[in-house]
Tab-separated table of N, CA, C and O in Angstrom:
chain	number	residue	atom	x	y	z
A	6	UNK	N	61.178	86.981	-18.961
A	6	UNK	CA	61.529	86.825	-20.361
A	6	UNK	C	60.397	86.174	-21.154
A	6	UNK	O	60.335	86.323	-22.347
A	7	UNK	N	59.500	85.442	-20.467
A	7	UNK	CA	58.398	84.818	-21.176
A	7	UNK	C	57.587	85.861	-21.922
A	7	UNK	O	57.234	86.893	-21.379
A	8	UNK	N	57.291	85.577	-23.181
A	8	UNK	CA	56.518	86.493	-23.995
A	8	UNK	C	57.317	87.615	-24.617
A	8	UNK	O	56.800	88.353	-25.427
A	9	UNK	N	58.589	87.751	-24.244
A	9	UNK	CA	59.417	88.819	-24.815
A	9	UNK	C	59.788	88.443	-26.239
A	9	UNK	O	60.175	87.322	-26.517
A	10	UNK	N	59.629	89.388	-27.155
A	10	UNK	CA	59.927	89.141	-28.558
A	10	UNK	C	61.331	89.645	-28.894
A	10	UNK	O	61.815	90.590	-28.304
A	11	UNK	N	61.936	89.019	-29.858
A	11	UNK	CA	63.269	89.383	-30.298
A	11	UNK	C	63.181	90.485	-31.328
A	11	UNK	O	62.459	90.363	-32.308
A	12	UNK	N	63.897	91.574	-31.104
A	12	UNK	CA	63.943	92.696	-32.035
A	12	UNK	C	65.400	92.930	-32.419
A	12	UNK	O	66.164	93.518	-31.658
A	13	UNK	N	65.783	92.441	-33.586
A	13	UNK	CA	67.160	92.511	-34.043
A	13	UNK	C	67.642	93.956	-34.142
A	13	UNK	O	68.744	94.288	-33.717
A	14	UNK	N	66.809	94.835	-34.680
A	14	UNK	CA	67.204	96.237	-34.823
A	14	UNK	C	67.430	96.884	-33.466
A	14	UNK	O	68.347	97.683	-33.298
A	15	UNK	N	66.625	96.517	-32.495
A	15	UNK	CA	66.786	97.055	-31.148
A	15	UNK	C	68.106	96.597	-30.538
A	15	UNK	O	68.785	97.364	-29.856
A	16	UNK	N	68.492	95.359	-30.793
A	16	UNK	CA	69.769	94.853	-30.290
A	16	UNK	C	70.915	95.692	-30.833
A	16	UNK	O	71.801	96.119	-30.099
A	17	UNK	N	70.898	95.935	-32.116
A	17	UNK	CA	71.990	96.707	-32.725
A	17	UNK	C	71.998	98.159	-32.262
A	17	UNK	O	73.052	98.734	-32.021
A	18	UNK	N	70.822	98.747	-32.126
A	18	UNK	CA	70.749	100.148	-31.710
A	18	UNK	C	71.182	100.319	-30.254
A	18	UNK	O	71.838	101.300	-29.907
A	19	UNK	N	70.837	99.365	-29.422
A	19	UNK	CA	71.125	99.475	-27.997
A	19	UNK	C	72.574	99.165	-27.660
A	19	UNK	O	73.119	99.699	-26.714
A	20	UNK	N	73.196	98.307	-28.407
A	20	UNK	CA	74.538	97.846	-28.075
A	20	UNK	C	75.493	97.940	-29.262
A	20	UNK	O	75.945	96.931	-29.784
A	21	UNK	N	75.831	99.146	-29.709
A	21	UNK	CA	76.737	99.254	-30.850
A	21	UNK	C	78.126	98.681	-30.578
A	21	UNK	O	78.823	98.278	-31.497
A	22	UNK	N	78.526	98.602	-29.320
A	22	UNK	CA	79.845	98.038	-29.007
A	22	UNK	C	79.890	96.544	-29.269
A	22	UNK	O	80.964	95.964	-29.372
A	23	UNK	N	78.733	95.913	-29.389
A	23	UNK	CA	78.714	94.480	-29.662
A	23	UNK	C	79.207	94.158	-31.063
A	23	UNK	O	79.411	93.002	-31.391
A	24	UNK	N	79.393	95.154	-31.876
A	24	UNK	CA	79.826	94.917	-33.253
A	24	UNK	C	81.329	94.724	-33.368
A	24	UNK	O	81.857	94.580	-34.457
A	25	UNK	N	82.043	94.731	-32.248
A	25	UNK	CA	83.509	94.668	-32.281
A	25	UNK	C	84.017	93.320	-31.771
A	25	UNK	O	83.383	92.667	-30.961
A	26	UNK	N	85.188	92.946	-32.270
A	26	UNK	CA	85.875	91.764	-31.768
A	26	UNK	C	85.151	90.467	-32.076
A	26	UNK	O	84.257	90.399	-32.907
A	27	UNK	N	85.569	89.426	-31.370
A	27	UNK	CA	84.992	88.098	-31.570
A	27	UNK	C	83.506	88.072	-31.217
A	27	UNK	O	82.703	87.513	-31.973
A	28	UNK	N	83.088	88.701	-30.105
A	28	UNK	CA	81.643	88.722	-29.851
A	28	UNK	C	80.868	89.399	-30.989
A	28	UNK	O	79.782	88.964	-31.347
A	29	UNK	N	81.442	90.436	-31.576
A	29	UNK	CA	80.792	91.119	-32.688
A	29	UNK	C	80.667	90.232	-33.913
A	29	UNK	O	79.665	90.275	-34.623
A	30	UNK	N	81.690	89.434	-34.158
A	30	UNK	CA	81.646	88.494	-35.277
A	30	UNK	C	80.502	87.504	-35.092
A	30	UNK	O	79.689	87.304	-36.002
A	31	UNK	N	80.419	86.902	-33.900
A	31	UNK	CA	79.364	85.929	-33.661
A	31	UNK	C	77.995	86.586	-33.622
A	31	UNK	O	77.006	85.985	-34.036
A	32	UNK	N	77.938	87.822	-33.153
A	32	UNK	CA	76.662	88.548	-33.178
A	32	UNK	C	76.187	88.739	-34.610
A	32	UNK	O	75.004	88.559	-34.902
A	33	UNK	N	77.099	89.051	-35.522
A	33	UNK	CA	76.717	89.228	-36.925
A	33	UNK	C	76.199	87.926	-37.532
A	33	UNK	O	75.210	87.924	-38.256
A	34	UNK	N	76.856	86.808	-37.210
A	34	UNK	CA	76.382	85.506	-37.703
A	34	UNK	C	74.997	85.211	-37.125
A	34	UNK	O	74.096	84.755	-37.836
A	35	UNK	N	74.838	85.490	-35.838
A	35	UNK	CA	73.547	85.305	-35.186
A	35	UNK	C	72.469	86.145	-35.855
A	35	UNK	O	71.387	85.656	-36.180
A	36	UNK	N	72.767	87.422	-36.089
A	36	UNK	CA	71.781	88.316	-36.694
A	36	UNK	C	71.427	87.892	-38.117
A	36	UNK	O	70.263	87.965	-38.515
A	37	UNK	N	72.429	87.438	-38.874
A	37	UNK	CA	72.145	86.927	-40.220
A	37	UNK	C	71.213	85.721	-40.133
A	37	UNK	O	70.283	85.583	-40.934
A	38	UNK	N	71.457	84.862	-39.173
A	38	UNK	CA	70.626	83.676	-39.001
A	38	UNK	C	69.199	84.056	-38.616
A	38	UNK	O	68.229	83.504	-39.148
A	39	UNK	N	69.071	85.000	-37.702
A	39	UNK	CA	67.739	85.458	-37.294
A	39	UNK	C	67.019	86.090	-38.468
A	39	UNK	O	65.828	85.855	-38.685
A	40	UNK	N	67.726	86.902	-39.248
A	40	UNK	CA	67.100	87.537	-40.426
A	40	UNK	C	66.570	86.486	-41.398
A	40	UNK	O	65.511	86.653	-41.990
A	41	UNK	N	67.324	85.403	-41.573
A	41	UNK	CA	66.848	84.338	-42.464
A	41	UNK	C	65.561	83.723	-41.931
A	41	UNK	O	64.641	83.448	-42.691
A	42	UNK	N	65.490	83.506	-40.620
A	42	UNK	CA	64.256	82.983	-40.036
A	42	UNK	C	63.127	83.995	-40.183
A	42	UNK	O	61.987	83.643	-40.489
A	43	UNK	N	63.455	85.268	-39.986
A	43	UNK	CA	62.473	86.347	-40.031
A	43	UNK	C	61.868	86.517	-41.421
A	43	UNK	O	60.680	86.770	-41.561
A	44	UNK	N	62.686	86.377	-42.452
A	44	UNK	CA	62.219	86.588	-43.821
A	44	UNK	C	61.613	85.346	-44.449
A	44	UNK	O	61.058	85.412	-45.536
A	45	UNK	N	61.730	84.232	-43.756
A	45	UNK	CA	61.165	83.005	-44.292
A	45	UNK	C	62.119	82.211	-45.156
A	45	UNK	O	61.727	81.222	-45.760
A	46	UNK	N	63.376	82.640	-45.230
A	46	UNK	CA	64.360	81.879	-46.018
A	46	UNK	C	64.666	80.539	-45.363
A	46	UNK	O	64.874	79.549	-46.039
A	47	UNK	N	64.709	80.535	-44.040
A	47	UNK	CA	64.816	79.301	-43.258
A	47	UNK	C	65.906	78.340	-43.717
A	47	UNK	O	65.656	77.165	-43.936
A	48	UNK	N	67.099	78.832	-43.828
A	48	UNK	CA	68.176	77.927	-44.198
A	48	UNK	C	68.486	76.977	-43.050
A	48	UNK	O	68.356	77.319	-41.878
A	49	UNK	N	68.856	75.789	-43.417
A	49	UNK	CA	69.229	74.778	-42.424
A	49	UNK	C	70.399	75.281	-41.578
A	49	UNK	O	70.444	75.045	-40.366
A	50	UNK	N	71.332	75.980	-42.191
A	50	UNK	CA	72.485	76.496	-41.454
A	50	UNK	C	72.061	77.499	-40.388
A	50	UNK	O	72.600	77.498	-39.275
A	51	UNK	N	71.091	78.344	-40.700
A	51	UNK	CA	70.604	79.331	-39.720
A	51	UNK	C	69.959	78.625	-38.540
A	51	UNK	O	70.232	78.956	-37.379
A	52	UNK	N	69.105	77.656	-38.807
A	52	UNK	CA	68.463	76.913	-37.719
A	52	UNK	C	69.498	76.156	-36.896
A	52	UNK	O	69.423	76.132	-35.668
A	53	UNK	N	70.452	75.571	-37.562
A	53	UNK	CA	71.494	74.823	-36.857
A	53	UNK	C	72.309	75.757	-35.959
A	53	UNK	O	72.569	75.444	-34.800
A	54	UNK	N	72.699	76.918	-36.490
A	54	UNK	CA	73.495	77.862	-35.707
A	54	UNK	C	72.748	78.273	-34.443
A	54	UNK	O	73.314	78.319	-33.353
A	55	UNK	N	71.479	78.564	-34.563
A	55	UNK	CA	70.712	79.066	-33.430
A	55	UNK	C	70.290	77.960	-32.467
A	55	UNK	O	70.401	78.112	-31.253
A	56	UNK	N	69.837	76.832	-32.979
A	56	UNK	CA	69.192	75.842	-32.121
A	56	UNK	C	70.059	74.662	-31.718
A	56	UNK	O	69.619	73.855	-30.894
A	57	UNK	N	71.275	74.542	-32.222
A	57	UNK	CA	72.162	73.479	-31.781
A	57	UNK	C	72.628	73.792	-30.356
A	57	UNK	O	73.328	74.777	-30.141
A	58	UNK	N	72.246	72.972	-29.379
A	58	UNK	CA	72.610	73.275	-27.998
A	58	UNK	C	74.118	73.225	-27.745
A	58	UNK	O	74.595	73.769	-26.749
A	59	UNK	N	74.864	72.611	-28.646
A	59	UNK	CA	76.310	72.534	-28.493
A	59	UNK	C	77.064	73.686	-29.135
A	59	UNK	O	78.291	73.724	-29.107
A	60	UNK	N	76.338	74.655	-29.692
A	60	UNK	CA	76.973	75.779	-30.386
A	60	UNK	C	77.495	76.793	-29.365
A	60	UNK	O	76.738	77.566	-28.800
A	61	UNK	N	78.811	76.804	-29.171
A	61	UNK	CA	79.425	77.704	-28.189
A	61	UNK	C	79.245	79.171	-28.576
A	61	UNK	O	79.239	80.047	-27.701
A	62	UNK	N	79.087	79.469	-29.849
A	62	UNK	CA	78.930	80.857	-30.289
A	62	UNK	C	77.630	81.458	-29.756
A	62	UNK	O	77.575	82.650	-29.442
A	63	UNK	N	76.595	80.650	-29.631
A	63	UNK	CA	75.350	81.149	-29.051
A	63	UNK	C	75.549	81.496	-27.584
A	63	UNK	O	74.916	82.417	-27.066
A	64	UNK	N	76.431	80.796	-26.906
A	64	UNK	CA	76.759	81.143	-25.517
A	64	UNK	C	77.378	82.534	-25.461
A	64	UNK	O	77.049	83.341	-24.596
A	65	UNK	N	78.281	82.814	-26.399
A	65	UNK	CA	78.945	84.120	-26.460
A	65	UNK	C	77.935	85.219	-26.736
A	65	UNK	O	77.908	86.252	-26.070
A	66	UNK	N	77.081	85.000	-27.734
A	66	UNK	CA	76.067	86.001	-28.100
A	66	UNK	C	75.126	86.237	-26.930
A	66	UNK	O	74.852	87.389	-26.567
A	67	UNK	N	74.628	85.169	-26.329
A	67	UNK	CA	73.688	85.306	-25.217
A	67	UNK	C	74.337	86.050	-24.051
A	67	UNK	O	73.715	86.928	-23.450
A	68	UNK	N	75.572	85.722	-23.755
A	68	UNK	CA	76.272	86.398	-22.657
A	68	UNK	C	76.396	87.895	-22.938
A	68	UNK	O	76.179	88.725	-22.060
A	69	UNK	N	76.724	88.250	-24.175
A	69	UNK	CA	76.854	89.658	-24.543
A	69	UNK	C	75.519	90.395	-24.443
A	69	UNK	O	75.480	91.581	-24.172
A	70	UNK	N	74.421	89.665	-24.652
A	70	UNK	CA	73.086	90.262	-24.579
A	70	UNK	C	72.481	90.137	-23.183
A	70	UNK	O	71.340	90.510	-22.959
A	71	UNK	N	73.266	89.582	-22.265
A	71	UNK	CA	72.837	89.424	-20.879
A	71	UNK	C	71.648	88.481	-20.758
A	71	UNK	O	70.702	88.727	-20.000
A	72	UNK	N	71.683	87.408	-21.552
A	72	UNK	CA	70.639	86.386	-21.547
A	72	UNK	C	71.280	85.020	-21.427
A	72	UNK	O	72.474	84.860	-21.706
A	73	UNK	N	70.505	84.025	-21.079
A	73	UNK	CA	70.997	82.652	-21.139
A	73	UNK	C	70.836	82.173	-22.582
A	73	UNK	O	69.937	82.648	-23.296
A	74	UNK	N	71.667	81.231	-23.027
A	74	UNK	CA	71.500	80.717	-24.393
A	74	UNK	C	70.096	80.145	-24.622
A	74	UNK	O	69.478	80.399	-25.651
A	75	UNK	N	69.583	79.391	-23.642
A	75	UNK	CA	68.246	78.813	-23.823
A	75	UNK	C	67.180	79.898	-23.788
A	75	UNK	O	66.182	79.828	-24.499
A	76	UNK	N	67.379	80.927	-22.984
A	76	UNK	CA	66.437	82.044	-22.962
A	76	UNK	C	66.391	82.761	-24.298
A	76	UNK	O	65.314	83.135	-24.785
A	77	UNK	N	67.552	82.938	-24.914
A	77	UNK	CA	67.630	83.569	-26.230
A	77	UNK	C	66.944	82.693	-27.274
A	77	UNK	O	66.174	83.183	-28.100
A	78	UNK	N	67.180	81.401	-27.211
A	78	UNK	CA	66.521	80.485	-28.150
A	78	UNK	C	65.003	80.504	-27.951
A	78	UNK	O	64.245	80.444	-28.909
A	79	UNK	N	64.566	80.578	-26.713
A	79	UNK	CA	63.127	80.645	-26.423
A	79	UNK	C	62.516	81.898	-27.043
A	79	UNK	O	61.432	81.845	-27.628
A	80	UNK	N	63.221	83.025	-26.930
A	80	UNK	CA	62.731	84.265	-27.543
A	80	UNK	C	62.571	84.103	-29.043
A	80	UNK	O	61.606	84.582	-29.632
A	81	UNK	N	63.522	83.410	-29.675
A	81	UNK	CA	63.464	83.204	-31.122
A	81	UNK	C	62.284	82.295	-31.475
A	81	UNK	O	61.536	82.569	-32.404
A	82	UNK	N	62.112	81.217	-30.706
A	82	UNK	CA	60.976	80.328	-30.955
A	82	UNK	C	59.651	81.078	-30.851
A	82	UNK	O	58.741	80.858	-31.647
A	83	UNK	N	59.535	81.941	-29.848
A	83	UNK	CA	58.296	82.697	-29.655
A	83	UNK	C	58.107	83.774	-30.716
A	83	UNK	O	56.985	84.079	-31.103
A	84	UNK	N	59.215	84.356	-31.181
A	84	UNK	CA	59.135	85.412	-32.188
A	84	UNK	C	58.837	84.867	-33.578
A	84	UNK	O	58.181	85.526	-34.378
A	85	UNK	N	59.352	83.683	-33.879
A	85	UNK	CA	59.209	83.090	-35.211
A	85	UNK	C	58.781	81.632	-35.065
A	85	UNK	O	59.557	80.718	-35.326
A	86	UNK	N	57.534	81.370	-34.659
A	86	UNK	CA	57.117	80.009	-34.340
A	86	UNK	C	57.227	79.009	-35.488
A	86	UNK	O	57.524	77.845	-35.247
A	87	UNK	N	57.004	79.416	-36.711
A	87	UNK	CA	57.112	78.476	-37.834
A	87	UNK	C	58.564	78.257	-38.237
A	87	UNK	O	58.948	77.154	-38.610
A	88	UNK	N	59.350	79.285	-38.168
A	88	UNK	CA	60.707	79.245	-38.706
A	88	UNK	C	61.610	78.253	-37.990
A	88	UNK	O	62.375	77.546	-38.626
A	89	UNK	N	61.522	78.175	-36.692
A	89	UNK	CA	62.459	77.310	-35.983
A	89	UNK	C	62.188	75.841	-36.236
A	89	UNK	O	63.064	75.003	-36.083
A	90	UNK	N	60.969	75.546	-36.691
A	90	UNK	CA	60.648	74.159	-37.038
A	90	UNK	C	60.976	73.843	-38.494
A	90	UNK	O	60.786	72.730	-38.940
A	91	UNK	N	61.432	74.855	-39.229
A	91	UNK	CA	61.778	74.625	-40.619
A	91	UNK	C	60.640	74.851	-41.577
A	91	UNK	O	60.736	74.506	-42.753
A	92	UNK	N	59.539	75.439	-41.097
A	92	UNK	CA	58.410	75.724	-41.960
A	92	UNK	C	58.618	77.088	-42.580
A	92	UNK	O	58.962	78.040	-41.901
A	93	UNK	N	58.408	77.209	-43.847
A	93	UNK	CA	58.584	78.483	-44.533
A	93	UNK	C	57.311	79.310	-44.474
A	93	UNK	O	56.215	78.771	-44.507
A	94	UNK	N	57.492	80.632	-44.383
A	94	UNK	CA	56.340	81.541	-44.469
A	94	UNK	C	55.882	81.670	-45.910
A	94	UNK	O	54.800	82.122	-46.190
A	95	UNK	N	56.742	81.325	-46.829
A	95	UNK	CA	56.413	81.452	-48.253
A	95	UNK	C	55.624	80.256	-48.717
A	95	UNK	O	55.836	79.145	-48.298
A	96	UNK	N	54.711	80.478	-49.631
A	96	UNK	CA	53.906	79.356	-50.145
A	96	UNK	C	54.187	79.141	-51.587
A	96	UNK	O	54.714	79.949	-52.271
């Protein structure tokens, strides 16, 4: 998993069944949060949702994606190095 980048569009294309039920709900929240990091909006809520180790919803999302929660967070850190620290891409 080291060096693997997160591709939100690939997740949706590969696993359309993830859009259903409670896992689908949390996946949508996760994807919205990732998009905010990706675009440089960097809302505190997005960072909190993804990086709070006590967030059970990330466990659900990671399990559905066949990853560990920390592995998924690592992918996000590597994909968006400034965003997870709260630094904006916008100047």
